[in-house]
mmCIF file of C-alpha atoms and ligand atoms in Angstrom:
data_model
loop_
_atom_site.group_PDB
_atom_site.id
_atom_site.type_symbol
_atom_site.label_atom_id
_atom_site.label_comp_id
_atom_site.label_asym_id
_atom_site.label_seq_id
_atom_site.Cartn_x
_atom_site.Cartn_y
_atom_site.Cartn_z
ATOM 1 C CA UNK A 106 70.337 78.427 -8.707
ATOM 2 C CA UNK A 107 68.183 79.107 -11.775
ATOM 3 C CA UNK A 108 69.830 77.853 -14.904
ATOM 4 C CA UNK A 109 69.831 79.740 -18.164
ATOM 5 C CA UNK A 110 68.481 77.774 -21.100
ATOM 6 C CA UNK A 111 70.905 77.304 -23.901
ATOM 7 C CA UNK A 112 68.497 78.153 -26.708
ATOM 8 C CA UNK A 113 65.059 79.675 -27.067
ATOM 9 C CA UNK A 114 63.367 80.720 -30.277
ATOM 10 C CA UNK A 115 61.871 84.128 -29.586
ATOM 11 C CA UNK A 116 59.187 85.886 -31.530
ATOM 12 C CA UNK A 117 58.363 89.218 -29.894
ATOM 13 C CA UNK A 118 55.102 91.137 -30.107
ATOM 14 C CA UNK A 119 55.108 94.119 -32.413
ATOM 15 C CA UNK A 120 53.430 96.280 -29.807
ATOM 16 C CA UNK A 121 53.156 95.638 -26.100
ATOM 17 C CA UNK A 122 49.704 95.600 -24.435
ATOM 18 C CA UNK A 123 51.115 96.602 -21.047
ATOM 19 C CA UNK A 124 49.032 99.804 -21.105
ATOM 20 C CA UNK A 125 46.016 97.498 -20.370
ATOM 21 C CA UNK A 126 47.478 96.880 -16.890
ATOM 22 C CA UNK A 127 45.924 99.073 -14.213
ATOM 23 C CA UNK A 128 47.755 98.256 -10.939
ATOM 24 C CA UNK A 129 44.814 99.737 -8.933
ATOM 25 C CA UNK A 130 42.294 97.474 -10.532
ATOM 26 C CA UNK A 131 43.584 93.933 -11.110
ATOM 27 C CA UNK A 132 41.194 91.035 -11.363
ATOM 28 C CA UNK A 133 42.955 87.676 -10.815
ATOM 29 C CA UNK A 134 43.530 85.554 -13.883
ATOM 30 C CA UNK A 135 41.945 87.806 -16.467
ATOM 31 C CA UNK A 136 44.793 89.698 -18.206
ATOM 32 C CA UNK A 137 47.878 88.054 -19.659
ATOM 33 C CA UNK A 138 51.284 89.431 -20.520
ATOM 34 C CA UNK A 139 52.612 89.924 -24.017
ATOM 35 C CA UNK A 140 54.462 86.617 -24.307
ATOM 36 C CA UNK A 141 54.155 82.925 -23.435
ATOM 37 C CA UNK A 142 56.529 80.008 -23.554
ATOM 38 C CA UNK A 143 55.749 76.826 -25.450
ATOM 39 C CA UNK A 144 57.892 73.684 -25.346
ATOM 40 C CA UNK A 145 56.916 70.374 -26.837
ATOM 41 C CA UNK A 146 58.183 66.995 -25.805
ATOM 42 C CA UNK A 147 57.920 64.568 -28.699
ATOM 43 C CA UNK A 148 58.452 60.916 -27.988
ATOM 44 C CA UNK A 149 60.506 61.764 -24.902
ATOM 45 C CA UNK A 150 62.675 64.397 -26.581
ATOM 46 C CA UNK A 151 62.241 68.054 -25.621
ATOM 47 C CA UNK A 152 62.231 70.398 -28.588
ATOM 48 C CA UNK A 153 63.678 73.895 -28.592
ATOM 49 C CA UNK A 154 61.310 76.054 -26.473
ATOM 50 C CA UNK A 155 59.661 78.970 -28.184
ATOM 51 C CA UNK A 156 58.654 82.298 -26.692
ATOM 52 C CA UNK A 157 55.711 83.622 -28.709
ATOM 53 C CA UNK A 158 53.192 86.403 -28.544
ATOM 54 C CA UNK A 159 50.484 85.382 -26.035
ATOM 55 C CA UNK A 160 47.505 83.925 -27.860
ATOM 56 C CA UNK A 161 45.176 81.031 -28.579
ATOM 57 C CA UNK A 162 46.539 77.548 -29.236
ATOM 58 C CA UNK A 163 44.946 75.114 -31.656
ATOM 59 C CA UNK A 164 44.135 71.635 -30.445
ATOM 60 C CA UNK A 165 42.827 68.426 -31.916
ATOM 61 C CA UNK A 166 39.476 67.195 -30.503
ATOM 62 C CA UNK A 167 41.164 63.867 -29.616
ATOM 63 C CA UNK A 168 43.855 65.607 -27.514
ATOM 64 C CA UNK A 169 44.508 63.092 -24.717
ATOM 65 C CA UNK A 170 44.547 65.621 -21.861
ATOM 66 C CA UNK A 171 41.058 66.808 -22.720
ATOM 67 C CA UNK A 172 39.723 63.281 -22.244
ATOM 68 C CA UNK A 173 41.724 61.734 -19.421
ATOM 69 C CA UNK A 174 43.066 64.767 -17.568
ATOM 70 C CA UNK A 175 46.830 64.240 -17.764
ATOM 71 C CA UNK A 176 47.457 67.857 -16.897
ATOM 72 C CA UNK A 177 49.492 69.576 -14.177
ATOM 73 C CA UNK A 178 50.422 73.119 -13.207
ATOM 74 C CA UNK A 179 52.292 75.322 -10.802
ATOM 75 C CA UNK A 180 51.419 78.658 -9.208
ATOM 76 C CA UNK A 181 54.299 81.035 -8.599
ATOM 77 C CA UNK A 182 54.817 84.759 -8.321
ATOM 78 C CA UNK A 183 57.301 87.445 -9.411
ATOM 79 C CA UNK A 184 57.544 90.663 -7.445
ATOM 80 C CA UNK A 185 58.933 94.134 -7.887
ATOM 81 C CA UNK A 186 61.233 94.780 -4.922
ATOM 82 C CA UNK A 187 62.013 98.072 -3.234
ATOM 83 C CA UNK A 188 64.993 98.553 -5.578
ATOM 84 C CA UNK A 189 62.526 98.168 -8.508
ATOM 85 C CA UNK A 190 64.081 94.831 -9.545
ATOM 86 C CA UNK A 191 62.051 91.828 -10.610
ATOM 87 C CA UNK A 192 62.446 88.790 -8.340
ATOM 88 C CA UNK A 193 60.951 85.295 -8.134
ATOM 89 C CA UNK A 194 60.234 83.546 -4.844
ATOM 90 C CA UNK A 195 61.666 80.046 -4.299
ATOM 91 C CA UNK A 196 61.327 79.032 -7.968
ATOM 92 C CA UNK A 197 63.386 75.849 -7.486
ATOM 93 C CA UNK A 198 60.677 74.555 -5.078
ATOM 94 C CA UNK A 199 58.007 74.904 -7.724
ATOM 95 C CA UNK A 200 60.254 73.238 -10.244
ATOM 96 C CA UNK A 201 60.749 70.242 -7.928
ATOM 97 C CA UNK A 202 57.035 70.014 -7.088
ATOM 98 C CA UNK A 203 56.110 70.230 -10.770
ATOM 99 C CA UNK A 204 58.114 67.148 -11.547
ATOM 100 C CA UNK A 205 56.728 65.353 -8.493
ATOM 101 C CA UNK A 206 53.275 66.011 -9.916
ATOM 102 C CA UNK A 207 54.521 64.898 -13.353
ATOM 103 C CA UNK A 208 55.731 61.572 -11.932
ATOM 104 C CA UNK A 209 52.417 60.889 -10.210
ATOM 105 C CA UNK A 210 50.489 61.672 -13.388
ATOM 106 C CA UNK A 211 52.878 59.504 -15.453
ATOM 107 C CA UNK A 212 54.118 62.438 -17.491
ATOM 108 C CA UNK A 213 57.644 63.172 -18.826
ATOM 109 C CA UNK A 214 59.549 65.433 -16.407
ATOM 110 C CA UNK A 215 60.479 68.930 -17.578
ATOM 111 C CA UNK A 216 64.176 69.791 -17.594
ATOM 112 C CA UNK A 217 65.381 72.572 -15.337
ATOM 113 C CA UNK A 218 66.673 74.743 -18.211
ATOM 114 C CA UNK A 219 63.214 74.747 -19.793
ATOM 115 C CA UNK A 220 61.230 75.301 -16.562
ATOM 116 C CA UNK A 221 63.522 77.706 -14.673
ATOM 117 C CA UNK A 222 65.431 79.036 -17.648
ATOM 118 C CA UNK A 223 62.140 79.565 -19.460
ATOM 119 C CA UNK A 224 60.640 81.502 -16.537
ATOM 120 C CA UNK A 225 63.697 83.693 -16.497
ATOM 121 C CA UNK A 226 63.487 84.404 -20.220
ATOM 122 C CA UNK A 227 59.781 85.256 -20.369
ATOM 123 C CA UNK A 228 60.063 87.319 -17.246
ATOM 124 C CA UNK A 229 62.935 89.370 -18.670
ATOM 125 C CA UNK A 230 60.898 90.010 -21.766
ATOM 126 C CA UNK A 231 57.685 90.939 -19.872
ATOM 127 C CA UNK A 232 59.297 92.635 -16.852
ATOM 128 C CA UNK A 233 57.178 95.741 -17.416
ATOM 129 C CA UNK A 234 54.134 93.682 -16.488
ATOM 130 C CA UNK A 235 55.290 93.100 -12.894
ATOM 131 C CA UNK A 236 53.064 95.590 -11.103
ATOM 132 C CA UNK A 237 54.029 97.840 -8.239
ATOM 133 C CA UNK A 238 51.727 98.007 -5.242
ATOM 134 C CA UNK A 239 51.499 96.378 -1.828
ATOM 135 C CA UNK A 240 49.557 93.244 -2.632
ATOM 136 C CA UNK A 241 50.455 93.158 -6.347
ATOM 137 C CA UNK A 242 52.608 90.655 -8.161
ATOM 138 C CA UNK A 243 52.866 88.846 -11.486
ATOM 139 C CA UNK A 244 51.339 85.396 -11.184
ATOM 140 C CA UNK A 245 53.328 82.795 -13.108
ATOM 141 C CA UNK A 246 51.578 79.729 -14.393
ATOM 142 C CA UNK A 247 53.778 76.949 -15.753
ATOM 143 C CA UNK A 248 51.642 74.017 -16.885
ATOM 144 C CA UNK A 249 51.902 70.818 -18.932
ATOM 145 C CA UNK A 250 49.381 68.635 -20.669
ATOM 146 C CA UNK A 251 49.289 65.391 -22.629
ATOM 147 C CA UNK A 252 49.308 66.245 -26.334
ATOM 148 C CA UNK A 253 48.868 62.862 -27.959
ATOM 149 C CA UNK A 254 45.959 62.698 -30.402
ATOM 150 C CA UNK A 255 44.659 59.359 -29.210
ATOM 151 C CA UNK A 256 41.598 58.028 -27.440
ATOM 152 C CA UNK A 257 43.046 54.910 -25.869
ATOM 153 C CA UNK A 258 43.748 55.075 -22.128
ATOM 154 C CA UNK A 259 47.523 55.083 -21.646
ATOM 155 C CA UNK A 260 50.128 57.714 -20.777
ATOM 156 C CA UNK A 261 50.726 60.130 -23.608
ATOM 157 C CA UNK A 262 54.005 59.942 -25.567
ATOM 158 C CA UNK A 263 53.913 63.711 -26.245
ATOM 159 C CA UNK A 264 53.542 66.646 -23.906
ATOM 160 C CA UNK A 265 53.270 70.392 -24.183
ATOM 161 C CA UNK A 266 54.825 72.570 -21.445
ATOM 162 C CA UNK A 267 53.802 76.221 -21.329
ATOM 163 C CA UNK A 268 54.296 79.326 -19.182
ATOM 164 C CA UNK A 269 51.756 82.080 -19.092
ATOM 165 C CA UNK A 270 51.836 85.089 -16.793
ATOM 166 C CA UNK A 271 49.063 87.267 -15.382
ATOM 167 C CA UNK A 272 49.188 90.359 -13.090
ATOM 168 C CA UNK A 273 47.672 89.629 -9.693
ATOM 169 C CA UNK A 274 46.380 91.649 -6.769
ATOM 170 C CA UNK A 275 44.504 90.293 -3.773
ATOM 171 C CA UNK A 276 42.921 86.881 -4.544
ATOM 172 C CA UNK A 277 40.023 87.331 -2.069
ATOM 173 C CA UNK A 278 38.538 90.829 -1.822
ATOM 174 C CA UNK A 279 37.178 89.994 1.634
ATOM 175 C CA UNK A 280 38.246 87.495 4.338
ATOM 176 C CA UNK A 281 36.800 84.137 3.246
ATOM 177 C CA UNK A 282 34.072 82.425 5.244
ATOM 178 C CA UNK A 283 34.760 78.689 4.897
ATOM 179 C CA UNK A 284 32.616 75.631 5.382
ATOM 180 C CA UNK A 285 33.981 72.500 7.016
ATOM 181 C CA UNK A 286 33.198 69.803 4.409
ATOM 182 C CA UNK A 287 32.087 66.531 5.938
ATOM 183 C CA UNK A 288 30.377 64.833 3.032
ATOM 184 C CA UNK A 289 32.510 65.224 -0.088
ATOM 185 C CA UNK A 290 36.240 64.553 -0.152
ATOM 186 C CA UNK A 291 39.176 66.193 -1.908
ATOM 187 C CA UNK A 292 41.655 63.347 -1.692
ATOM 188 C CA UNK A 293 42.215 59.901 -0.204
ATOM 189 C CA UNK A 294 45.437 58.179 0.815
ATOM 190 C CA UNK A 295 47.144 56.719 -2.239
ATOM 191 C CA UNK A 296 45.382 59.139 -4.570
ATOM 192 C CA UNK A 297 46.644 62.303 -6.192
ATOM 193 C CA UNK A 298 45.993 64.872 -3.411
ATOM 194 C CA UNK A 299 49.654 65.917 -3.207
ATOM 195 C CA UNK A 300 49.967 66.465 -6.927
ATOM 196 C CA UNK A 301 49.074 69.771 -8.480
ATOM 197 C CA UNK A 302 46.956 68.175 -11.163
ATOM 198 C CA UNK A 303 44.009 69.754 -12.887
ATOM 199 C CA UNK A 304 41.578 67.050 -11.788
ATOM 200 C CA UNK A 305 42.004 67.900 -8.131
ATOM 201 C CA UNK A 306 40.619 71.329 -8.850
ATOM 202 C CA UNK A 307 37.857 70.056 -11.146
ATOM 203 C CA UNK A 308 36.666 67.633 -8.490
ATOM 204 C CA UNK A 309 36.437 70.400 -5.900
ATOM 205 C CA UNK A 310 34.164 72.619 -7.934
ATOM 206 C CA UNK A 311 30.814 70.937 -7.230
ATOM 207 C CA UNK A 312 31.183 70.731 -3.418
ATOM 208 C CA UNK A 313 32.530 74.313 -3.482
ATOM 209 C CA UNK A 314 29.529 75.455 -5.535
ATOM 210 C CA UNK A 315 27.114 73.910 -3.010
ATOM 211 C CA UNK A 316 28.958 75.723 -0.208
ATOM 212 C CA UNK A 317 28.899 78.980 -2.131
ATOM 213 C CA UNK A 318 25.131 78.648 -2.544
ATOM 214 C CA UNK A 319 24.981 78.487 1.266
ATOM 215 C CA UNK A 320 26.932 81.744 1.557
ATOM 216 C CA UNK A 321 30.472 80.382 2.027
ATOM 217 C CA UNK A 322 33.506 81.430 0.038
ATOM 218 C CA UNK A 323 35.435 78.189 0.193
ATOM 219 C CA UNK A 324 35.645 74.735 1.754
ATOM 220 C CA UNK A 325 37.852 73.387 4.489
ATOM 221 C CA UNK A 326 38.415 69.791 3.512
ATOM 222 C CA UNK A 327 38.510 67.005 6.066
ATOM 223 C CA UNK A 328 40.090 63.543 5.772
ATOM 224 C CA UNK A 329 38.316 60.997 3.551
ATOM 225 C CA UNK A 330 38.035 58.231 6.121
ATOM 226 C CA UNK A 331 36.635 59.955 9.215
ATOM 227 C CA UNK A 332 35.940 63.607 8.332
ATOM 228 C CA UNK A 333 37.345 64.459 11.770
ATOM 229 C CA UNK A 334 40.723 65.919 10.747
ATOM 230 C CA UNK A 335 41.499 68.988 8.666
ATOM 231 C CA UNK A 336 43.389 68.615 5.402
ATOM 232 C CA UNK A 337 43.561 71.845 3.391
ATOM 233 C CA UNK A 338 41.228 74.470 2.120
ATOM 234 C CA UNK A 339 40.352 75.065 -1.539
ATOM 235 C CA UNK A 340 43.294 76.866 -3.240
ATOM 236 C CA UNK A 341 45.355 76.979 -0.019
ATOM 237 C CA UNK A 342 46.865 75.182 2.973
ATOM 238 C CA UNK A 343 45.385 75.999 6.368
ATOM 239 C CA UNK A 344 46.848 77.251 9.692
ATOM 240 C CA UNK A 345 45.324 77.638 13.121
ATOM 241 C CA UNK A 346 46.501 79.812 16.042
ATOM 242 C CA UNK A 347 45.656 78.148 19.369
ATOM 243 C CA UNK A 348 46.950 79.640 22.629
ATOM 244 C CA UNK A 349 49.438 81.643 20.601
ATOM 245 C CA UNK A 350 50.888 78.516 18.915
ATOM 246 C CA UNK A 351 50.816 77.915 15.204
ATOM 247 C CA UNK A 352 49.296 74.609 14.132
ATOM 248 C CA UNK A 353 48.891 73.155 10.615
ATOM 249 C CA UNK A 354 47.981 69.724 9.296
ATOM 250 C CA UNK A 355 51.109 67.664 8.587
ATOM 251 C CA UNK A 356 51.572 66.965 4.923
ATOM 252 C CA UNK A 357 50.757 63.590 3.504
ATOM 253 C CA UNK A 358 49.772 62.049 0.166
ATOM 254 C CA UNK A 359 46.430 63.853 0.497
ATOM 255 C CA UNK A 360 47.754 67.402 1.061
ATOM 256 C CA UNK A 361 49.571 69.704 -1.287
ATOM 257 C CA UNK A 362 53.056 70.574 0.041
ATOM 258 C CA UNK A 363 52.591 74.293 -0.154
ATOM 259 C CA UNK A 364 55.655 76.472 -0.652
ATOM 260 C CA UNK A 365 53.978 79.369 1.106
ATOM 261 C CA UNK A 366 53.044 76.910 3.876
ATOM 262 C CA UNK A 367 56.682 75.842 4.247
ATOM 263 C CA UNK A 368 57.879 79.474 4.136
ATOM 264 C CA UNK A 369 55.430 80.546 6.873
ATOM 265 C CA UNK A 370 56.460 77.639 9.130
ATOM 266 C CA UNK A 371 60.130 78.683 8.716
ATOM 267 C CA UNK A 372 59.419 82.360 9.295
ATOM 268 C CA UNK A 373 57.273 81.561 12.358
ATOM 269 C CA UNK A 374 60.048 79.436 13.861
ATOM 270 C CA UNK A 375 62.588 82.208 13.083
ATOM 271 C CA UNK A 376 60.317 84.606 14.959
ATOM 272 C CA UNK A 377 60.174 82.273 17.968
ATOM 273 C CA UNK A 378 56.646 80.916 17.597
ATOM 274 C CA UNK A 379 56.010 77.330 18.524
ATOM 275 C CA UNK A 380 54.891 75.521 15.397
ATOM 276 C CA UNK A 381 53.161 72.133 15.266
ATOM 277 C CA UNK A 382 52.687 70.064 12.101
ATOM 278 C CA UNK A 383 50.269 67.435 13.293
ATOM 279 C CA UNK A 384 46.781 65.936 12.972
ATOM 280 C CA UNK A 385 44.388 68.797 13.597
ATOM 281 C CA UNK A 386 40.973 67.666 14.796
ATOM 282 C CA UNK A 387 37.819 69.523 13.773
ATOM 283 C CA UNK A 388 36.367 69.138 17.232
ATOM 284 C CA UNK A 389 39.410 70.696 18.936
ATOM 285 C CA UNK A 390 39.329 73.723 16.598
ATOM 286 C CA UNK A 391 35.568 74.274 16.803
ATOM 287 C CA UNK A 392 35.663 73.951 20.627
ATOM 288 C CA UNK A 393 38.718 76.247 20.656
ATOM 289 C CA UNK A 394 37.005 78.956 18.637
ATOM 290 C CA UNK A 395 34.054 78.749 21.017
ATOM 291 C CA UNK A 396 36.155 78.934 24.200
ATOM 292 C CA UNK A 397 38.426 81.631 22.766
ATOM 293 C CA UNK A 398 41.671 79.545 22.703
ATOM 294 C CA UNK A 399 41.673 79.426 18.882
ATOM 295 C CA UNK A 400 42.040 83.034 17.809
ATOM 296 C CA UNK A 401 42.927 82.731 14.116
ATOM 297 C CA UNK A 402 42.325 80.418 11.163
ATOM 298 C CA UNK A 403 43.965 81.351 7.900
ATOM 299 C CA UNK A 404 44.785 80.029 4.490
ATOM 300 C CA UNK A 405 48.195 80.184 2.881
ATOM 301 C CA UNK A 406 49.107 79.733 -0.722
ATOM 302 C CA UNK A 407 50.804 81.406 -3.662
ATOM 303 C CA UNK A 408 47.650 83.020 -5.000
ATOM 304 C CA UNK A 409 46.058 83.895 -1.645
ATOM 305 C CA UNK A 410 49.374 84.584 0.219
ATOM 306 C CA UNK A 411 48.025 84.698 3.800
ATOM 307 C CA UNK A 412 44.254 84.938 4.002
ATOM 308 C CA UNK A 413 42.605 85.046 7.455
ATOM 309 C CA UNK A 414 39.131 83.530 7.564
ATOM 310 C CA UNK A 415 36.247 85.567 8.895
ATOM 311 C CA UNK A 416 34.358 82.538 10.166
ATOM 312 C CA UNK A 417 33.728 78.860 9.819
ATOM 313 C CA UNK A 418 30.608 76.908 9.082
ATOM 314 C CA UNK A 419 30.198 73.562 10.808
ATOM 315 C CA UNK A 420 27.131 71.302 10.882
ATOM 316 C CA UNK A 421 24.841 74.095 9.802
ATOM 317 C CA UNK A 422 26.140 76.660 12.241
ATOM 318 C CA UNK A 423 28.303 79.714 11.497
ATOM 319 C CA UNK A 424 31.086 80.310 14.038
ATOM 320 C CA UNK A 425 32.675 83.770 13.760
ATOM 321 C CA UNK A 426 36.412 84.269 14.237
ATOM 322 C CA UNK A 427 37.831 87.318 15.995
ATOM 323 C CA UNK A 428 38.820 90.188 13.725
ATOM 324 C CA UNK A 429 42.433 90.350 12.670
ATOM 325 C CA UNK A 430 44.656 93.274 13.562
ATOM 326 C CA UNK A 431 48.307 94.221 13.004
ATOM 327 C CA UNK A 432 49.463 92.123 15.957
ATOM 328 C CA UNK A 433 47.665 88.962 14.817
ATOM 329 C CA UNK A 434 50.014 86.082 14.035
ATOM 330 C CA UNK A 435 48.767 85.927 10.442
ATOM 331 C CA UNK A 436 49.459 89.670 9.936
ATOM 332 C CA UNK A 437 52.964 89.327 11.367
ATOM 333 C CA UNK A 438 53.765 86.326 9.211
ATOM 334 C CA UNK A 439 52.406 88.030 6.092
ATOM 335 C CA UNK A 440 54.379 91.165 6.825
ATOM 336 C CA UNK A 441 57.577 89.145 7.138
ATOM 337 C CA UNK A 442 56.904 87.111 4.025
ATOM 338 C CA UNK A 443 56.116 90.252 2.002
ATOM 339 C CA UNK A 444 59.153 91.982 3.496
ATOM 340 C CA UNK A 445 61.474 89.210 2.366
ATOM 341 C CA UNK A 446 59.974 89.080 -1.115
ATOM 342 C CA UNK A 447 60.134 92.847 -1.524
ATOM 343 C CA UNK A 448 63.685 93.156 -0.188
ATOM 344 C CA UNK A 449 62.729 95.030 3.025
ATOM 345 C CA UNK A 450 63.750 92.137 5.312
ATOM 346 C CA UNK A 451 66.988 90.157 5.055
ATOM 347 C CA UNK A 452 66.601 87.068 2.917
ATOM 348 C CA UNK A 453 68.485 84.766 5.249
ATOM 349 C CA UNK A 454 67.169 81.551 3.642
ATOM 350 C CA UNK A 455 68.095 82.637 0.109
ATOM 351 C CA UNK A 456 64.551 82.392 -1.121
ATOM 352 C CA UNK A 457 64.587 85.359 -3.480
ATOM 353 C CA UNK A 458 65.920 84.975 -7.007
ATOM 354 C CA UNK A 459 66.696 88.092 -9.021
ATOM 355 C CA UNK A 460 65.602 87.822 -12.660
HETATM 356 C C1 COI G 504 48.116 78.898 -6.231
HETATM 357 O O1 COI G 504 48.086 79.365 -5.117
HETATM 358 O O2 COI G 504 48.997 79.212 -7.059
HETATM 359 C C2 COI G 504 47.150 77.947 -6.657
HETATM 360 O O3 COI G 504 47.450 77.019 -7.292
HETATM 361 C C3 COI G 504 45.733 78.258 -6.446
HETATM 362 C C4 COI G 504 45.109 78.505 -7.751
HETATM 363 C C5 COI G 504 44.359 77.312 -8.167
HETATM 364 C C6 COI G 504 44.389 79.781 -7.793
#
């Protein structure tokens, strides 16, 4: 249940910019809604959150998060359902994960009424920004950063929590071609792989850039110790279809516990698929693509939803995957996920929250 916040200071825009939104032509992460939420935690005490016109924020050059990376975020979406209502998908799960990330990064947890209540408030105000259209949604980005002005290395005493929102369409315009990464690593056991912290994304940029220079869209990360097992892909968890069964790496301290991942596993089981969360070996998958037993590899995440890969690069060789059609497992899972979110399929797990 999403709680209402008791008090928010609200300063509305004089004139909405929603006419800048063209639902036919949305580029991810480039346009932001009229309002944003700002809440400061000062010496452990959360101040009254403010909803303000979207805009720049001033920062001191000694802001701790700029130097030592105490910064976390969530990725969530709001949808317009078939009854034209605005809904969020499993927001409590993002709230829980946010504070798991906060704990790992030694940051003050955010209270539910600020996180969930705040989302509710900004969404009500900017509901007109939730676009219609099959693959369209409003991407919600709660985030928090250390706001001490201090150069010593220690956890900050002060934090700023914010929510910004941005219309989203398809994240990838074409099915990604991914490279199996066997040199660089994303995360090691005992590290911060399971936390949605900014540094995880920063550290992935250089290996991803090298792969992009070789013609790949993204990386498929392997385990830090042996590079023989799959972990996750950049910006998404990863699934494999082998002999009609759905397989995904089991979560650990090195893998983000994706909410889309969890939803797809549940939907697949509901639909009667066999699902295995286990170690997934690179060799088995590469051999399986070659002998035809592995028919699909796809990413799953809030931003990408369900994103089938066109092919995989391994040890300098490109291995194509069969084309996807409407009876592919990934298509069926996506159709069911979209159907639940848009109110076309019964929400038996109570995942949809009406704003
Ligand atoms: C999301 O799916 O929300 C993510 O966090 C990926 C993002 C970095 C684009």
